[in-house]
Short mmCIF file of C-alpha atoms in Angstrom, two decimals:
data_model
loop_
_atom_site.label_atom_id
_atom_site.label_comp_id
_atom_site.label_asym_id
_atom_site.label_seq_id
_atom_site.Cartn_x
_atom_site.Cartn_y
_atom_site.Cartn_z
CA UNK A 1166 -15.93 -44.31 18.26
CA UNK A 1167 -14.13 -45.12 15.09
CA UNK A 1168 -14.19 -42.33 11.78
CA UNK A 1169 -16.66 -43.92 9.88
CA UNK A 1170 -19.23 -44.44 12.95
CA UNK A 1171 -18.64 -40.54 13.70
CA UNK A 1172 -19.01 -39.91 9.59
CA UNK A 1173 -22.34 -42.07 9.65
CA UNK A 1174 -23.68 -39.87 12.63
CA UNK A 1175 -22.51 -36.46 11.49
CA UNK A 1176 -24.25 -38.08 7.84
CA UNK A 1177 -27.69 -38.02 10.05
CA UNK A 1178 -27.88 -34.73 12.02
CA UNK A 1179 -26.53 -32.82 9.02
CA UNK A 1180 -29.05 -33.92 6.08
CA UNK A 1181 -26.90 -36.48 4.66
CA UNK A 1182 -24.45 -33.79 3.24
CA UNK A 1183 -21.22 -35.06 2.62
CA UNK A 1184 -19.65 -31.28 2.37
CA UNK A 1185 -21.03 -30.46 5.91
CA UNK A 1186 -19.58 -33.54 7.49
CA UNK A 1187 -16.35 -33.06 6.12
CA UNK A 1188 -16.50 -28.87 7.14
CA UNK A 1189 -17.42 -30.29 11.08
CA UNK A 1190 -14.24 -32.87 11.11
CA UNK A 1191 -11.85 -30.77 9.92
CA UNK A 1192 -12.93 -27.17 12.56
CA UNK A 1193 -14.22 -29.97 16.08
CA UNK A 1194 -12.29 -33.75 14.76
CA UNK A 1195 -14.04 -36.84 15.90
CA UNK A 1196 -15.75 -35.31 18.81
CA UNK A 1197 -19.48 -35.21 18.59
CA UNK A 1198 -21.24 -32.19 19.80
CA UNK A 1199 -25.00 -30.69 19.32
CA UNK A 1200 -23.54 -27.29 19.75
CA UNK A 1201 -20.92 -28.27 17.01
CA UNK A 1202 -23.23 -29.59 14.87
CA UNK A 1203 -25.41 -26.49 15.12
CA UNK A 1204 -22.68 -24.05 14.52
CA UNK A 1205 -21.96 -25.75 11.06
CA UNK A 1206 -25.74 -25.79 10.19
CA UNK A 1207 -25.46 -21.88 11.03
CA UNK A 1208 -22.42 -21.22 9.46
CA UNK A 1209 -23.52 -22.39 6.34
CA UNK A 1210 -26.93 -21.02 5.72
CA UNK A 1211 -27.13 -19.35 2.49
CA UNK A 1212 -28.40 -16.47 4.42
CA UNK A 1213 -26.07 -16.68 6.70
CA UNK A 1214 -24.14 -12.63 5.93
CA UNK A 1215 -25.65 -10.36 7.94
CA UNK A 1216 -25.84 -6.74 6.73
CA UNK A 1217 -23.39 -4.39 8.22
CA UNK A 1218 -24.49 -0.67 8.78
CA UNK A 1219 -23.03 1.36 5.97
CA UNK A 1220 -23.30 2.02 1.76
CA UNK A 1221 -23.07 -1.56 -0.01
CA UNK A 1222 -19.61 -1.63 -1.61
CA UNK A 1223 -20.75 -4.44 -4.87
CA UNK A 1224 -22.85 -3.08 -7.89
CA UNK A 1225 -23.90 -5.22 -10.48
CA UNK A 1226 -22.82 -5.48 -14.11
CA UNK A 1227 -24.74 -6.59 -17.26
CA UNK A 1228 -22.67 -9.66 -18.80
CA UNK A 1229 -24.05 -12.50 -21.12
CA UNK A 1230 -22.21 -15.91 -21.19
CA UNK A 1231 -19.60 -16.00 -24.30
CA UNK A 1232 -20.46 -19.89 -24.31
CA UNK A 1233 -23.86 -20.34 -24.29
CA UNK A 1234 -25.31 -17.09 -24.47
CA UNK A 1235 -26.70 -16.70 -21.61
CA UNK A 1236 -27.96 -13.35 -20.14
CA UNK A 1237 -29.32 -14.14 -16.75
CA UNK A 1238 -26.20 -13.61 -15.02
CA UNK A 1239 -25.41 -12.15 -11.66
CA UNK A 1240 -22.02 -10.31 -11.82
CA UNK A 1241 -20.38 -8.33 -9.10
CA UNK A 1242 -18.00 -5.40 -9.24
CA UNK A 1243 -16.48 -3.61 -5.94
CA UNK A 1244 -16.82 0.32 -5.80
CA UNK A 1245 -13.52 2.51 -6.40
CA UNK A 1246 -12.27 3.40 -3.11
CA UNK A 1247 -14.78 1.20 -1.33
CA UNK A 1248 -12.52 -1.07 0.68
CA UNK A 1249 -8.99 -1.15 1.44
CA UNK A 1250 -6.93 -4.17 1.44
CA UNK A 1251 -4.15 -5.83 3.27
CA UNK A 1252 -1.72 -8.61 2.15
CA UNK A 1253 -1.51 -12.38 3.60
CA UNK A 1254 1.99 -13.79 3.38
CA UNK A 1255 1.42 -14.91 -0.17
CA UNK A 1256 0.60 -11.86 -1.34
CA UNK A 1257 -3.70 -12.64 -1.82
CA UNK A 1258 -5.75 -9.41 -0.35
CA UNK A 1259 -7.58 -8.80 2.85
CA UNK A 1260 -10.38 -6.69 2.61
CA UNK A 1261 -11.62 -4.27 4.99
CA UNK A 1262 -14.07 -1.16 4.47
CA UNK A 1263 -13.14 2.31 3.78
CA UNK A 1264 -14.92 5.03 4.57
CA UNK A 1265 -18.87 5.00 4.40
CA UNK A 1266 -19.02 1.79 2.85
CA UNK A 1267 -19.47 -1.83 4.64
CA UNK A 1268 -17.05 -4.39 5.05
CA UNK A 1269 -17.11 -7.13 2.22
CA UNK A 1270 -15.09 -10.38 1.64
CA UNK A 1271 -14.96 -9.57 -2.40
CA UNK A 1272 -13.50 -12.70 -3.39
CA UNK A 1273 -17.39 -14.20 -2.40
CA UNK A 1274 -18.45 -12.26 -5.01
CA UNK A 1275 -15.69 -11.72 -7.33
CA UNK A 1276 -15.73 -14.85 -9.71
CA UNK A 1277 -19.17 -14.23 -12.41
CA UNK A 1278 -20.73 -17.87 -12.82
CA UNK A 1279 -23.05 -18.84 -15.87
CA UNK A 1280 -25.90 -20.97 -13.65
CA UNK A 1281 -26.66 -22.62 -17.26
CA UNK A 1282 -23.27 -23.95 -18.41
CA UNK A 1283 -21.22 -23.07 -15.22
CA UNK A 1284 -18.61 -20.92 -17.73
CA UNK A 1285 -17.06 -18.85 -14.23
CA UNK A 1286 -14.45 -16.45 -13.80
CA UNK A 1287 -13.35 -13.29 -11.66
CA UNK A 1288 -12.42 -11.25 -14.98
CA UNK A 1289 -15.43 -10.06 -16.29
CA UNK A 1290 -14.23 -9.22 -19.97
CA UNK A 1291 -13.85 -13.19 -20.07
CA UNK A 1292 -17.42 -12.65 -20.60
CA UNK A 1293 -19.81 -10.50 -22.93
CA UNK A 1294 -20.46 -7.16 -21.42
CA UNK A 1295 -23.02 -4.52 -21.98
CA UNK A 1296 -21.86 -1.05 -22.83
CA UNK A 1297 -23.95 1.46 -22.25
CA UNK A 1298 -22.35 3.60 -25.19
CA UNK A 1299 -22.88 1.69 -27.73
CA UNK A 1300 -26.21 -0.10 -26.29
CA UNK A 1301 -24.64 -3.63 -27.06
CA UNK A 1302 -22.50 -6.48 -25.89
CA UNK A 1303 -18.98 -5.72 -25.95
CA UNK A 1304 -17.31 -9.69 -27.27
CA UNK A 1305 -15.39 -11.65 -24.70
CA UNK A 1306 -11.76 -11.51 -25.18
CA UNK A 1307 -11.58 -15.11 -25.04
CA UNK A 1308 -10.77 -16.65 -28.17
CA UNK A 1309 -13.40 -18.06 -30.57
CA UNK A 1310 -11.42 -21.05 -30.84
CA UNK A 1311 -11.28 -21.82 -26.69
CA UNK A 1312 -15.08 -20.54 -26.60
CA UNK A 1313 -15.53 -23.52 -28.94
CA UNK A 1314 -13.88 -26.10 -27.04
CA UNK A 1315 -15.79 -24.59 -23.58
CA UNK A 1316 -18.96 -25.58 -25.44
CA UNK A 1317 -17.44 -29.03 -26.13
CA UNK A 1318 -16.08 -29.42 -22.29
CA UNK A 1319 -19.53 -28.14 -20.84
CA UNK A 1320 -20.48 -31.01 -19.39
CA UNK A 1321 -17.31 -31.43 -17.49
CA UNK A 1322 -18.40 -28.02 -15.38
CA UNK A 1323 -21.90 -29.40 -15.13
CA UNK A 1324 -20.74 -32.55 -13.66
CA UNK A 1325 -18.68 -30.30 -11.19
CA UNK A 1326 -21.42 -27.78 -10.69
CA UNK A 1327 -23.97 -31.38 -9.57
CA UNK A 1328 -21.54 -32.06 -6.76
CA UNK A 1329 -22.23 -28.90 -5.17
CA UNK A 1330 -25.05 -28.88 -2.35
CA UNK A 1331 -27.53 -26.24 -2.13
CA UNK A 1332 -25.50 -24.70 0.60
CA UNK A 1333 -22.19 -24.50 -1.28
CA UNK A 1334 -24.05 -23.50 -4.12
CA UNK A 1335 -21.66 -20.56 -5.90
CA UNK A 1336 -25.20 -19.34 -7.88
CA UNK A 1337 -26.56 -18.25 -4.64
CA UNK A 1338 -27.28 -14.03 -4.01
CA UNK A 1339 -25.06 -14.66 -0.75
CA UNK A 1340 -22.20 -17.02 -1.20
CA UNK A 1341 -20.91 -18.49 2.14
CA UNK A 1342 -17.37 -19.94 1.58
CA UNK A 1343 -17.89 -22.93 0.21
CA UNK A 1344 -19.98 -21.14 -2.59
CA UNK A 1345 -16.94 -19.46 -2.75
CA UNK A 1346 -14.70 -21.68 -3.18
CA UNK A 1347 -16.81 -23.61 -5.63
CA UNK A 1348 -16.72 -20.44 -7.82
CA UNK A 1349 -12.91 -20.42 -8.10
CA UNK A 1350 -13.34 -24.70 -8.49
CA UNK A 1351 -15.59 -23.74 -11.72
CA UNK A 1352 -13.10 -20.79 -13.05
CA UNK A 1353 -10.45 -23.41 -13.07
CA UNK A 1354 -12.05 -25.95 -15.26
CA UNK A 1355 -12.01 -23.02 -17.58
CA UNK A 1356 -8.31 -21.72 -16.90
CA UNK A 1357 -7.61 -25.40 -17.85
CA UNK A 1358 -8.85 -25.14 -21.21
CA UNK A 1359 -7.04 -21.70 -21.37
CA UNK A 1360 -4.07 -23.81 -20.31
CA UNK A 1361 -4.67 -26.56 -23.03
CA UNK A 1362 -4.57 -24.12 -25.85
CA UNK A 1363 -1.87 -21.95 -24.71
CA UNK A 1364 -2.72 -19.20 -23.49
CA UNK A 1365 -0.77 -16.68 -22.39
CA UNK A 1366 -0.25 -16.86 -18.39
CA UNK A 1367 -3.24 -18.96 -17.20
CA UNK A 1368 -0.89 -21.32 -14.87
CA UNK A 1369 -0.39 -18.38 -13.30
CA UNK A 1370 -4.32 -17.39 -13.12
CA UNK A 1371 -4.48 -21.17 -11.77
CA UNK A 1372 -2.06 -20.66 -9.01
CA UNK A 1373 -3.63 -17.36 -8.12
CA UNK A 1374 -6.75 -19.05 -8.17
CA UNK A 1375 -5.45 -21.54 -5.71
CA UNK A 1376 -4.07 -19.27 -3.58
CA UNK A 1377 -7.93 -17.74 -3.63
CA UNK A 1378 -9.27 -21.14 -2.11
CA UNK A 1379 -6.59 -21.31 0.54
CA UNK A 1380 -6.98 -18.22 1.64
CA UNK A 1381 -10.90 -18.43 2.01
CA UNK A 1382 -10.40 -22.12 3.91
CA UNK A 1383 -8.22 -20.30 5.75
CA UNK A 1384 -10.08 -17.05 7.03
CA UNK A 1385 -12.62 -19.97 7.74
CA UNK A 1386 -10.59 -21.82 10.11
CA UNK A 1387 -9.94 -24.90 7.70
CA UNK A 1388 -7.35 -26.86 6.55
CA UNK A 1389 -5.61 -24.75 3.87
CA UNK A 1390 -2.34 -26.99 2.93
CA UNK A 1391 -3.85 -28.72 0.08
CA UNK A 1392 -4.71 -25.55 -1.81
CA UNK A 1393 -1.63 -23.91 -0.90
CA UNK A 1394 0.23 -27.16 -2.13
CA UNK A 1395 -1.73 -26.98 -5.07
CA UNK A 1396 -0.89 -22.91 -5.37
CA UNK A 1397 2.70 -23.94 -5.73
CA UNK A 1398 2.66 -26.68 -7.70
CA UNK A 1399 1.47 -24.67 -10.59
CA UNK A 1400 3.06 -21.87 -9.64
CA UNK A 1401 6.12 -23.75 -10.70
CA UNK A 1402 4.58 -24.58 -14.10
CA UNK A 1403 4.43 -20.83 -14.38
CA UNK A 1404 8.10 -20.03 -13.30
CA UNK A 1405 8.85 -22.78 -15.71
CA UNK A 1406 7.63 -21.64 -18.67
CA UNK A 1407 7.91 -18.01 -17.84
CA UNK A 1408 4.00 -18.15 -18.11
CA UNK A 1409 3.65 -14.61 -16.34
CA UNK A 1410 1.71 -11.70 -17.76
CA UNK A 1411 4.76 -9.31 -17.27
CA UNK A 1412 8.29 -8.73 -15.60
CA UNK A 1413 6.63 -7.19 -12.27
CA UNK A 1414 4.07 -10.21 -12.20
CA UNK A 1415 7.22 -12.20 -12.65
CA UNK A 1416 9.55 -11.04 -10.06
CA UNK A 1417 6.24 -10.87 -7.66
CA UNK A 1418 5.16 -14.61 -8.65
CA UNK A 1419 9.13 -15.73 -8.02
CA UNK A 1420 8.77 -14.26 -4.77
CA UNK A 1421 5.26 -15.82 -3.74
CA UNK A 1422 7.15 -19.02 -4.76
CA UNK A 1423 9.79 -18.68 -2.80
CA UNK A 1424 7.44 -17.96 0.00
CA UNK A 1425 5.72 -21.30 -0.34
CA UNK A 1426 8.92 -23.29 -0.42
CA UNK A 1427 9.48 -21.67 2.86
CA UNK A 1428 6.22 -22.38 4.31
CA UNK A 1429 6.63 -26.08 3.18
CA UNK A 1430 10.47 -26.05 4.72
CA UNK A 1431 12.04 -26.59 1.40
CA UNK A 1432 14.52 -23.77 2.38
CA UNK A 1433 16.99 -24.77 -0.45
CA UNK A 1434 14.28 -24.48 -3.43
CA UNK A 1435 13.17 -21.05 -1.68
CA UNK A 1436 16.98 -19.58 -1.61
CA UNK A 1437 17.17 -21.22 -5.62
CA UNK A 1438 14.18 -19.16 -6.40
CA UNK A 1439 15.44 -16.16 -4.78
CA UNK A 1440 18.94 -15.81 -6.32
CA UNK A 1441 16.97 -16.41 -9.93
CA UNK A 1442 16.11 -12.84 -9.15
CA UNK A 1443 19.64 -12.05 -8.42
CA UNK A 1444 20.42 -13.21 -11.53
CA UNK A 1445 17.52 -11.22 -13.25
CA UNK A 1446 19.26 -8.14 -11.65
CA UNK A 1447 21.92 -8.34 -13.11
CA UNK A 1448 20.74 -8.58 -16.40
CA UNK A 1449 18.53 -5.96 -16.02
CA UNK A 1450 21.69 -3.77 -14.68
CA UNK A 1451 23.81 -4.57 -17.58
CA UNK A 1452 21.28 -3.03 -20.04
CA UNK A 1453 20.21 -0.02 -17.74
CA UNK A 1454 16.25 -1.62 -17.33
CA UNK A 1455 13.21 0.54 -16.70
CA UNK A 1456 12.40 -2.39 -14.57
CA UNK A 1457 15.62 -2.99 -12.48
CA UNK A 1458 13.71 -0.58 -9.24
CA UNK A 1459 10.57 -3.13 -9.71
CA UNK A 1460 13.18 -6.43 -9.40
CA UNK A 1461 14.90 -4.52 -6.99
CA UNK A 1462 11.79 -4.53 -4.93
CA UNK A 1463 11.09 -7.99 -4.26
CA UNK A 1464 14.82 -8.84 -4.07
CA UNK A 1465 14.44 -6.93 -0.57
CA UNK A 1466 11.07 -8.54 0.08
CA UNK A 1467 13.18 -12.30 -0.51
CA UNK A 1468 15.82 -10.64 1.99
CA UNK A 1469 13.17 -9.85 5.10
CA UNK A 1470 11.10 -13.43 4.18
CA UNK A 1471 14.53 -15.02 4.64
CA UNK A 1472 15.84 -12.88 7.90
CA UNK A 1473 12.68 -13.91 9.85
CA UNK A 1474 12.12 -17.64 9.03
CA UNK A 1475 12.39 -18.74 11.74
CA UNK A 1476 9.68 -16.50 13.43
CA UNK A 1477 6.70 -18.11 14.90
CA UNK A 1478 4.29 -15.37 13.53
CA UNK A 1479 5.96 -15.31 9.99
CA UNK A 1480 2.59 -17.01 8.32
CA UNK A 1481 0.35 -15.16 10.75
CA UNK A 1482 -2.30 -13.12 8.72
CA UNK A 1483 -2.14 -9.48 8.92
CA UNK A 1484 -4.12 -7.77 11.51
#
């Protein structure tokens, strides 16, 4: 049976829902299977996160949209000391629960969407928030300027935000993934604008949004390349323009890069990237830096990346 017979099939057993049929080719390929087919209805359920014994690690914030003023918003922080977290090869965390509390995949939960304009993103103070003390909104610390243009751009997000189903809808109480991922899809239309007007390191909130998305296809068992791809792509804007917030983010985004060269065998762009922080060394030795121990750091991280490249569980995720 040819793609586009299997694509008009899936089409009919999953409610016409483009997103599901492309979620069942790319975990089972062309092979069509009831079981299959019911595993992705299942998996995607916005109901689908079953509570785990334990204290719930999230509490909610009070926030108001900065672009259309919107208070009926639904914004998640994690509890101190509520999970602890492990690092995939590019440096994104794992979480896991600490003591009392219940496991939680944050990064569900961690990007605050507007449902009336779709403004998203996983830094709260991008948004108005309520203080307690002073029994008022604290402003955004977004420009007025950008906050303008996001009310010019709104329907951009909107016409995003439409091509999401209802089970990939990142508005929902529970997100599955693809809510998930559409979250981090909405915060970059607004990193863009960010982007557009200059700000100071939002390539680099771009790739570390990317890097989000592949690590939640991944974790998911789907195909992760693209987003990765993506991840270093503007990860090289970033390294470029020296878009980084500061000199640790820099010699940890230089390493990440290098990292991703690897992954995609460009082994002579990942050796460039790490004797740029060589270089940086030396600088920072000539002058006696406060910040020579942090380069120093991820200089030795470059050195064990490029000792084992050539072992088979070098991208594994940690267990």
């Amino acid at each position: 049976m040819d793609i586009l017979a299997v694509k008009r099939r899936l089409m009919m057993f999953l409610d016409n829902n483009e997103e599901l049929v492309k979620m069942y080719l790319d975990r089972f390929g062309v092979e069509l299977s009831m079981p299959n087919i019911k595993a992705i209805r299942e998996m995607t359920a916005p109901d689908q996160e079953k509570a785990e014994p334990g204290e719930d690690p999230l509490y909610t914030i009070k926030v108001q949209c900065p672009v259309c003023k919107n208070r009926d918003i639904q914004a998640w922080e994690l509890r101190s000391k509520s999970q602890v977290t492990v690092l995939d090869p590019f440096m994104m965390p794992i979480y896991s629960s600490a003591g009392d509390y219940r496991k939680v995949n944050y990064p569900h939960y961690a990007v605050t969407v507007c449902p009336k304009c779709y403004f998203a993103s996983p830094d709260k103070k991008d948004f108005n928030v309520w203080s307690r003390t002073r029994n008022e909104f604290q402003k955004s610390n977004m420009s007025p300027s950008i906050i303008v243009e996001l009310i010019h751009n709104m329907g951009v997000r909107q016409s995003l935000a439409e091509e999401f189903d209802t089970t990939a809808n990142p508005l929902l109480k529970v997100r599955n993934y693809s809510g998930a991922i559409n979250s981090y899809r909405l915060a970059i239309k607004r990193v863009e604008t960010e982007i557009t007007f200059g700000v100071n390191s939002a390539t680099y909130k771009k790739a570390n949004y990317w890097l989000k998305i592949a690590l939640i296809q991944r974790l998911n068992n789907l195909n992760f390349d693209e987003s990765l791809n993506l991840a270093r792509e503007t990860l090289q804007t970033t390294y470029l323009k020296t878009d980084f917030p500061n000199a640790e983010h820099e010699y940890q985004g230089t390493y990440v890069l290098s990292a991703l060269e690897l992954y995609f065998k460009n082994n002579k762009l990942c050796r460039e990237y790490q004797s740029s922080l060589d270089r940086i060394k030396s600088e920072l030795n000539a002058v006696n830096s406060p910040n020579l121990n942090s380069c120093l750091k991820w200089i030795n991280k470059c050195k064990r990346l490029w000792d084992d490249r050539n072992r088979e569980d070098l991208w594994d995720l940690p267990k």
